[in-house]
Each structure stands twice: as structure tokens, then as C-alpha cells.
Amino acid sequence: MGCMKTFVVGNWKMNLTVGESSLFLQKLQKKIKPAKNLEVVVAPSAIALQTLSLQLERNKSKIKLAAQNFHYRDYGAFTGEISVSQLHGIIKYAIVGHSERRHIFGETNREVKMKVAAAIRNNIRPIICIGETEGERASGETADVIRDQLLSSLSEIDVEDFKKVIIAYEPVWAISGGKSSRAAAPDEVIDVIRLIHTTLADTYGKEIEENIPVLYGGSVNADNAGAYLTMKGVNGLLIGGASLMSEPFCDIVETAKRVIA
Ligand code: 13P
């Protein structure tokens, strides 16, 4: 796979005030030393993005920012929404189609594909989240759900833009905070990671597939990060709860450095 980067992405979800976000980022900036082929990204609340962007710029930090969500139109009468074009210059990445957006806010595959197209149009790399629910896994629908979410999310973009795309596999049942959530065993993850790669290769060709990073997310912590990161076809992690504390998050970054060394 050449020199594909490994990604450690912290999704802070709806946590931390602007002040707390800034202090927390300051801690991460002190503790995390940049490494070749490693990209550390944090996704704070939208309200903190500009402050944190200035902070990172001032300190010439290598840590990058991601939005957690945005609207798929660039501007217009959409009260309360933020467009990805408004975030241009502030973020490098944007999470799209997170399962909380899909399942709590009713975001559809159609909206996800329009957001992916909007991100690409604005030169922001989308981190496209896909994943089956517990019920879908139990009834043997995982492969169909994954293929459907994956291919529909990419259906509006041009071939030359595939190099901007990042996929994150997050089984909904493994995301902390759910009713009966639990960390997935690596052998529950490996088949889906393989399916994502083969679907991409079969549909768009091996060359495109090889350049699309596939991340894993769902109850990732400092103890299990290494097991996911060393799985074939996993190019990084998307972390919720453990990204809100500096020690586990920095430990995970260190693990990633060891894995790619
Ligand atoms: P947890 O790591 O808290 O399970 O969250 C995963 C997630 O949803 C990251 O986007």
C-alpha cells in the first residue's frame, strides 16, 4: 500500500466548552510529537473549530481538525446549519454519516452522499462512517448494509476525487453509550474490513481501493487499539470516549507510532 498514512481521529462529539476544548488541545499539543506517516485529527464541536484552528496555526502544530457534521449546500436559507464551504480554511477533514447522525437525526444515505460531494467540492477530506446495527448483524444483513452505505456514499463523486476519501467502519453496536454496547472482537471486525476493501476493488479497481484508508471505530481504548491497528486493511482509528482524556488518547497515538515504525 505504499506509504499510506495512519490516522488517529478523536471525535469529541457534543462535549467540552470552547475554553475546555482549547485547554485540552493545548495538552495534546504538548504531549503528541509528530511522526512520519501519522495524522492526528480531532473533531471538536463546531463552535470551537475556529478558536482551535487559530491555536494550532499559532503553534505550528501538526494536529488537524475535522468537523463532526455540516450541511450539504454551500450557502442559503438553512437556519441553524453550517456549510462545509464556511468551514473551508478551518478544517482539513469532515466526519460524514456518523451513526449518531444516521440513527438519532435520521440522516439518510442520500444526505450522506450529498455531504460527501460537498466536502470534496470544497477540498475537505470526508471521513465517511458506515456500520451495521445490532439487529442488522443478528439477521445476517451486515454485508448488504455495508455495501449499500459504502457505494451510495461514493456515487456522486468523480474517479479522480477518490484519493480524498476516507472510510470509517463503526459497528453501531460497538459504539460506547449504546444500550448494550461492547467492544468488537477483532474477528468480528476483520470480515467487514475485508468486505469494504473487496467492494471498493471490485467496483472501482484495485488502484483506487489501495489508496482509500479504512479506519475502525467503536469502543477503542488504549488497551485494544493495538489489536485493531495491526489488523490487515485497517489504516487508523476513529475514537470517541477515549479521545476525551489526554492519557488514553496519547497512549493510542503512541501505539499507532509503534505499529507503523
Ligand atoms: P466510542 O469510542 O466512544 O465508542 O465512540 C466511537 C465513535 O462513535 C467515534 O466516532
Short mmCIF file of C-alpha atoms and ligand atoms in Angstrom, two decimals:
data_model
loop_
_atom_site.label_atom_id
_atom_site.label_comp_id
_atom_site.label_asym_id
_atom_site.label_seq_id
_atom_site.Cartn_x
_atom_site.Cartn_y
_atom_site.Cartn_z
CA MET A 1 0.00 0.00 0.00
CA GLY A 2 2.94 2.33 -0.44
CA CYS A 3 3.19 4.97 2.23
CA MET A 4 -0.41 5.38 3.22
CA LYS A 5 -0.81 7.44 6.36
CA THR A 6 -2.20 6.01 9.56
CA PHE A 7 -4.95 8.12 11.08
CA VAL A 8 -5.81 8.62 14.73
CA VAL A 9 -9.02 10.62 14.83
CA GLY A 10 -10.68 11.81 18.05
CA ASN A 11 -14.41 12.54 17.79
CA TRP A 12 -15.24 14.70 20.79
CA LYS A 13 -18.98 14.58 19.98
CA MET A 14 -21.08 17.10 21.99
CA ASN A 15 -18.56 17.56 24.80
CA LEU A 16 -16.34 20.35 26.16
CA THR A 17 -16.94 24.11 26.07
CA VAL A 18 -14.79 26.26 23.80
CA GLY A 19 -12.48 27.05 26.72
CA GLU A 20 -12.22 23.40 27.77
CA SER A 21 -11.58 22.37 24.17
CA SER A 22 -8.77 24.87 23.88
CA LEU A 23 -7.11 23.74 27.13
CA PHE A 24 -7.47 20.10 26.21
CA LEU A 25 -5.96 20.68 22.78
CA GLN A 26 -3.10 22.56 24.40
CA LYS A 27 -2.38 19.44 26.48
CA LEU A 28 -2.44 17.24 23.37
CA GLN A 29 -0.16 19.64 21.50
CA LYS A 30 2.40 19.36 24.30
CA LYS A 31 2.25 15.59 24.56
CA ILE A 32 1.91 14.49 20.94
CA LYS A 33 5.07 14.68 18.88
CA PRO A 34 4.52 14.45 15.13
CA ALA A 35 5.64 11.31 13.32
CA LYS A 36 6.10 10.40 9.69
CA ASN A 37 3.01 8.87 8.09
CA LEU A 38 0.86 9.55 11.14
CA GLU A 39 -2.03 12.00 11.01
CA VAL A 40 -3.63 13.01 14.30
CA VAL A 41 -7.01 14.66 13.89
CA VAL A 42 -9.54 15.95 16.42
CA ALA A 43 -13.19 16.77 15.79
CA PRO A 44 -14.44 19.25 18.39
CA SER A 45 -17.90 20.87 18.47
CA ALA A 46 -18.45 23.25 15.56
CA ILE A 47 -18.44 26.23 17.94
CA ALA A 48 -14.82 25.51 18.95
CA LEU A 49 -13.42 24.94 15.46
CA GLN A 50 -12.28 28.46 14.65
CA THR A 51 -10.62 29.07 18.02
CA LEU A 52 -8.80 25.75 17.83
CA SER A 53 -7.77 26.35 14.25
CA LEU A 54 -6.11 29.66 15.23
CA GLN A 55 -4.48 27.94 18.21
CA LEU A 56 -2.99 25.19 16.02
CA GLU A 57 -1.81 27.71 13.45
CA ARG A 58 -0.17 29.89 16.09
CA ASN A 59 1.74 26.92 17.45
CA LYS A 60 2.54 25.48 14.02
CA SER A 61 1.01 22.23 15.24
CA LYS A 62 0.67 19.18 13.00
CA ILE A 63 -2.65 18.19 14.62
CA LYS A 64 -5.52 18.66 12.17
CA LEU A 65 -9.18 19.49 12.68
CA ALA A 66 -12.31 17.75 11.47
CA ALA A 67 -15.93 18.86 11.54
CA GLN A 68 -18.41 16.39 13.06
CA ASN A 69 -21.18 17.39 10.64
CA PHE A 70 -22.19 20.08 8.13
CA HIS A 71 -24.90 20.88 5.59
CA TYR A 72 -24.52 19.69 2.01
CA ARG A 73 -25.39 23.04 0.42
CA ASP A 74 -22.70 25.72 0.29
CA TYR A 75 -24.97 28.60 1.40
CA GLY A 76 -28.62 29.59 1.57
CA ALA A 77 -31.75 29.71 3.69
CA PHE A 78 -30.96 26.81 6.04
CA THR A 79 -31.40 28.30 9.51
CA GLY A 80 -29.08 26.84 12.09
CA GLU A 81 -26.89 24.95 9.63
CA ILE A 82 -23.19 25.33 8.82
CA SER A 83 -21.87 24.62 5.35
CA VAL A 84 -18.61 22.94 4.60
CA SER A 85 -17.67 25.94 2.45
CA GLN A 86 -17.97 28.11 5.59
CA LEU A 87 -15.55 25.73 7.27
CA HIS A 88 -13.03 25.96 4.48
CA GLY A 89 -9.63 27.05 5.79
CA ILE A 90 -10.53 25.88 9.32
CA ILE A 91 -10.80 22.12 8.86
CA LYS A 92 -8.98 19.59 6.72
CA TYR A 93 -11.37 16.69 7.35
CA ALA A 94 -15.09 16.24 7.97
CA ILE A 95 -16.86 13.27 9.51
CA VAL A 96 -19.86 12.33 7.39
CA GLY A 97 -22.72 9.96 8.18
CA HIS A 98 -21.73 9.13 11.74
CA SER A 99 -24.13 6.54 13.14
CA GLU A 100 -25.41 9.08 15.68
CA ARG A 101 -26.35 11.37 12.78
CA ARG A 102 -27.96 8.47 10.94
CA HIS A 103 -29.83 6.95 13.86
CA ILE A 104 -30.61 9.91 16.15
CA PHE A 105 -31.08 12.60 13.50
CA GLY A 106 -32.43 10.42 10.70
CA GLU A 107 -29.66 11.16 8.21
CA THR A 108 -30.18 9.08 5.08
CA ASN A 109 -27.76 7.56 2.56
CA ARG A 110 -28.94 10.29 0.14
CA GLU A 111 -27.90 13.07 2.53
CA VAL A 112 -24.62 11.31 3.23
CA LYS A 113 -23.73 11.13 -0.47
CA MET A 114 -24.59 14.83 -0.91
CA LYS A 115 -22.41 15.72 2.07
CA VAL A 116 -19.55 13.64 0.66
CA ALA A 117 -19.88 15.50 -2.65
CA ALA A 118 -19.99 18.86 -0.80
CA ALA A 119 -16.84 18.04 1.17
CA ILE A 120 -14.96 17.03 -1.98
CA ARG A 121 -16.20 20.11 -3.86
CA ASN A 122 -14.73 22.23 -1.05
CA ASN A 123 -11.48 20.30 -0.89
CA ILE A 124 -12.18 18.80 2.53
CA ARG A 125 -11.49 15.09 3.00
CA PRO A 126 -14.66 13.28 4.10
CA ILE A 127 -14.36 10.58 6.76
CA ILE A 128 -17.38 8.51 5.75
CA CYS A 129 -18.82 6.40 8.58
CA ILE A 130 -20.58 3.17 7.80
CA GLY A 131 -21.73 0.38 10.08
CA GLU A 132 -24.49 -2.09 10.84
CA THR A 133 -26.79 -2.06 13.86
CA GLU A 134 -27.01 -4.95 16.30
CA GLY A 135 -30.31 -6.07 14.72
CA GLU A 136 -28.89 -5.96 11.20
CA ARG A 137 -25.92 -8.08 12.27
CA ALA A 138 -28.18 -10.55 14.07
CA SER A 139 -30.32 -11.01 10.98
CA GLY A 140 -27.37 -11.52 8.66
CA GLU A 141 -27.76 -8.19 6.85
CA THR A 142 -24.32 -6.78 7.67
CA ALA A 143 -22.80 -7.27 4.22
CA ASP A 144 -25.79 -5.71 2.43
CA VAL A 145 -25.91 -2.71 4.77
CA ILE A 146 -22.17 -2.08 4.46
CA ARG A 147 -22.14 -2.39 0.65
CA ASP A 148 -25.18 -0.17 0.37
CA GLN A 149 -23.88 2.58 2.67
CA LEU A 150 -20.43 2.44 1.10
CA LEU A 151 -21.38 2.54 -2.57
CA SER A 152 -24.19 5.05 -2.20
CA SER A 153 -21.92 7.44 -0.27
CA LEU A 154 -19.43 7.44 -3.17
CA SER A 155 -21.92 7.53 -6.02
CA GLU A 156 -21.76 11.30 -6.65
CA ILE A 157 -18.00 11.76 -6.87
CA ASP A 158 -15.55 11.62 -9.75
CA VAL A 159 -12.87 8.99 -10.04
CA GLU A 160 -10.03 11.46 -9.55
CA ASP A 161 -11.53 12.51 -6.20
CA PHE A 162 -11.42 9.05 -4.65
CA LYS A 163 -7.97 9.80 -3.27
CA LYS A 164 -9.59 12.31 -0.89
CA VAL A 165 -11.96 9.75 0.61
CA ILE A 166 -11.54 8.04 3.98
CA ILE A 167 -13.88 5.28 5.16
CA ALA A 168 -14.53 4.54 8.83
CA TYR A 169 -16.15 1.26 9.80
CA GLU A 170 -18.01 1.68 13.07
CA PRO A 171 -20.36 -1.15 14.03
CA VAL A 172 -23.22 0.71 15.72
CA TRP A 173 -23.42 -1.91 18.50
CA ALA A 174 -19.76 -1.33 19.40
CA ILE A 175 -20.03 2.43 19.92
CA SER A 176 -19.99 3.30 23.61
CA GLY A 177 -23.10 4.86 25.09
CA GLY A 178 -25.47 2.50 23.31
CA LYS A 179 -27.85 0.36 25.39
CA SER A 180 -25.87 -2.85 25.18
CA SER A 181 -22.66 -1.68 23.55
CA ARG A 182 -19.48 -3.73 23.78
CA ALA A 183 -16.10 -3.63 22.08
CA ALA A 184 -15.99 -5.83 18.99
CA ALA A 185 -13.58 -8.75 18.96
CA PRO A 186 -11.07 -8.39 16.11
CA ASP A 187 -12.56 -11.42 14.35
CA GLU A 188 -15.95 -9.69 14.28
CA VAL A 189 -14.32 -6.75 12.52
CA ILE A 190 -11.96 -8.42 10.07
CA ASP A 191 -14.64 -9.77 7.69
CA VAL A 192 -16.24 -6.37 7.31
CA ILE A 193 -12.91 -4.63 6.77
CA ARG A 194 -12.17 -7.20 4.06
CA LEU A 195 -15.63 -6.70 2.55
CA ILE A 196 -15.06 -2.93 2.36
CA HIS A 197 -11.76 -3.43 0.52
CA THR A 198 -13.13 -6.05 -1.89
CA THR A 199 -16.24 -3.98 -2.61
CA LEU A 200 -14.06 -0.95 -3.41
CA ALA A 201 -11.68 -3.02 -5.54
CA ASP A 202 -14.48 -4.82 -7.43
CA THR A 203 -16.37 -1.59 -8.11
CA TYR A 204 -13.61 0.94 -8.79
CA GLY A 205 -10.46 -1.13 -9.32
CA LYS A 206 -7.53 -2.15 -7.20
CA GLU A 207 -5.58 1.07 -7.68
CA ILE A 208 -8.35 3.22 -6.24
CA GLU A 209 -9.06 0.76 -3.43
CA GLU A 210 -5.41 0.72 -2.36
CA ASN A 211 -5.43 4.46 -1.81
CA ILE A 212 -8.56 4.69 0.32
CA PRO A 213 -7.77 4.49 4.04
CA VAL A 214 -10.19 2.40 6.09
CA LEU A 215 -10.42 3.30 9.78
CA TYR A 216 -12.00 1.35 12.61
CA GLY A 217 -14.12 2.83 15.41
CA GLY A 218 -16.22 1.65 18.33
CA SER A 219 -15.10 1.43 21.98
CA VAL A 220 -11.46 1.83 21.02
CA ASN A 221 -9.27 2.38 24.08
CA ALA A 222 -5.58 2.30 24.99
CA ASP A 223 -5.76 -1.46 25.69
CA ASN A 224 -7.41 -2.65 22.47
CA ALA A 225 -6.07 -0.04 19.99
CA GLY A 226 -3.08 -2.18 19.02
CA ALA A 227 -5.27 -5.18 18.15
CA TYR A 228 -7.36 -3.13 15.71
CA LEU A 229 -4.42 -1.20 14.28
CA THR A 230 -2.48 -4.34 13.42
CA MET A 231 -5.40 -5.86 11.52
CA LYS A 232 -4.84 -6.18 7.79
CA GLY A 233 -6.66 -3.41 5.96
CA VAL A 234 -7.06 -1.09 8.95
CA ASN A 235 -5.35 2.27 8.41
CA GLY A 236 -6.32 4.05 11.58
CA LEU A 237 -8.86 4.60 14.32
CA LEU A 238 -11.89 6.78 15.00
CA ILE A 239 -12.17 7.24 18.74
CA GLY A 240 -14.99 8.68 20.83
CA GLY A 241 -14.88 8.36 24.62
CA ALA A 242 -11.14 7.64 24.90
CA SER A 243 -10.33 10.75 22.84
CA LEU A 244 -11.70 12.99 25.60
CA MET A 245 -8.94 12.11 28.05
CA SER A 246 -5.38 13.03 27.24
CA GLU A 247 -3.72 9.94 28.68
CA PRO A 248 -5.57 7.21 26.76
CA PHE A 249 -5.66 9.30 23.59
CA CYS A 250 -1.91 9.96 23.70
CA ASP A 251 -1.31 6.28 24.52
CA ILE A 252 -3.27 5.32 21.41
CA VAL A 253 -1.19 7.76 19.35
CA GLU A 254 1.97 6.13 20.75
CA THR A 255 0.60 2.68 19.87
CA ALA A 256 -0.03 3.87 16.33
CA LYS A 257 3.54 5.15 16.10
CA ARG A 258 4.86 1.74 17.21
CA VAL A 259 2.66 -0.09 14.72
CA ILE A 260 3.86 1.99 11.76
CA ALA A 261 7.50 2.20 12.85
P1 13P B 1 -16.58 5.35 21.28
O1 13P B 1 -15.11 5.26 21.05
O2 13P B 1 -16.94 6.20 22.47
O3 13P B 1 -17.25 4.01 21.27
O4 13P B 1 -17.20 6.16 20.03
C1 13P B 1 -16.87 5.74 18.76
C2 13P B 1 -17.36 6.75 17.82
O5 13P B 1 -18.54 6.89 17.61
C3 13P B 1 -16.35 7.61 17.17
O6 13P B 1 -16.90 8.32 16.12
#
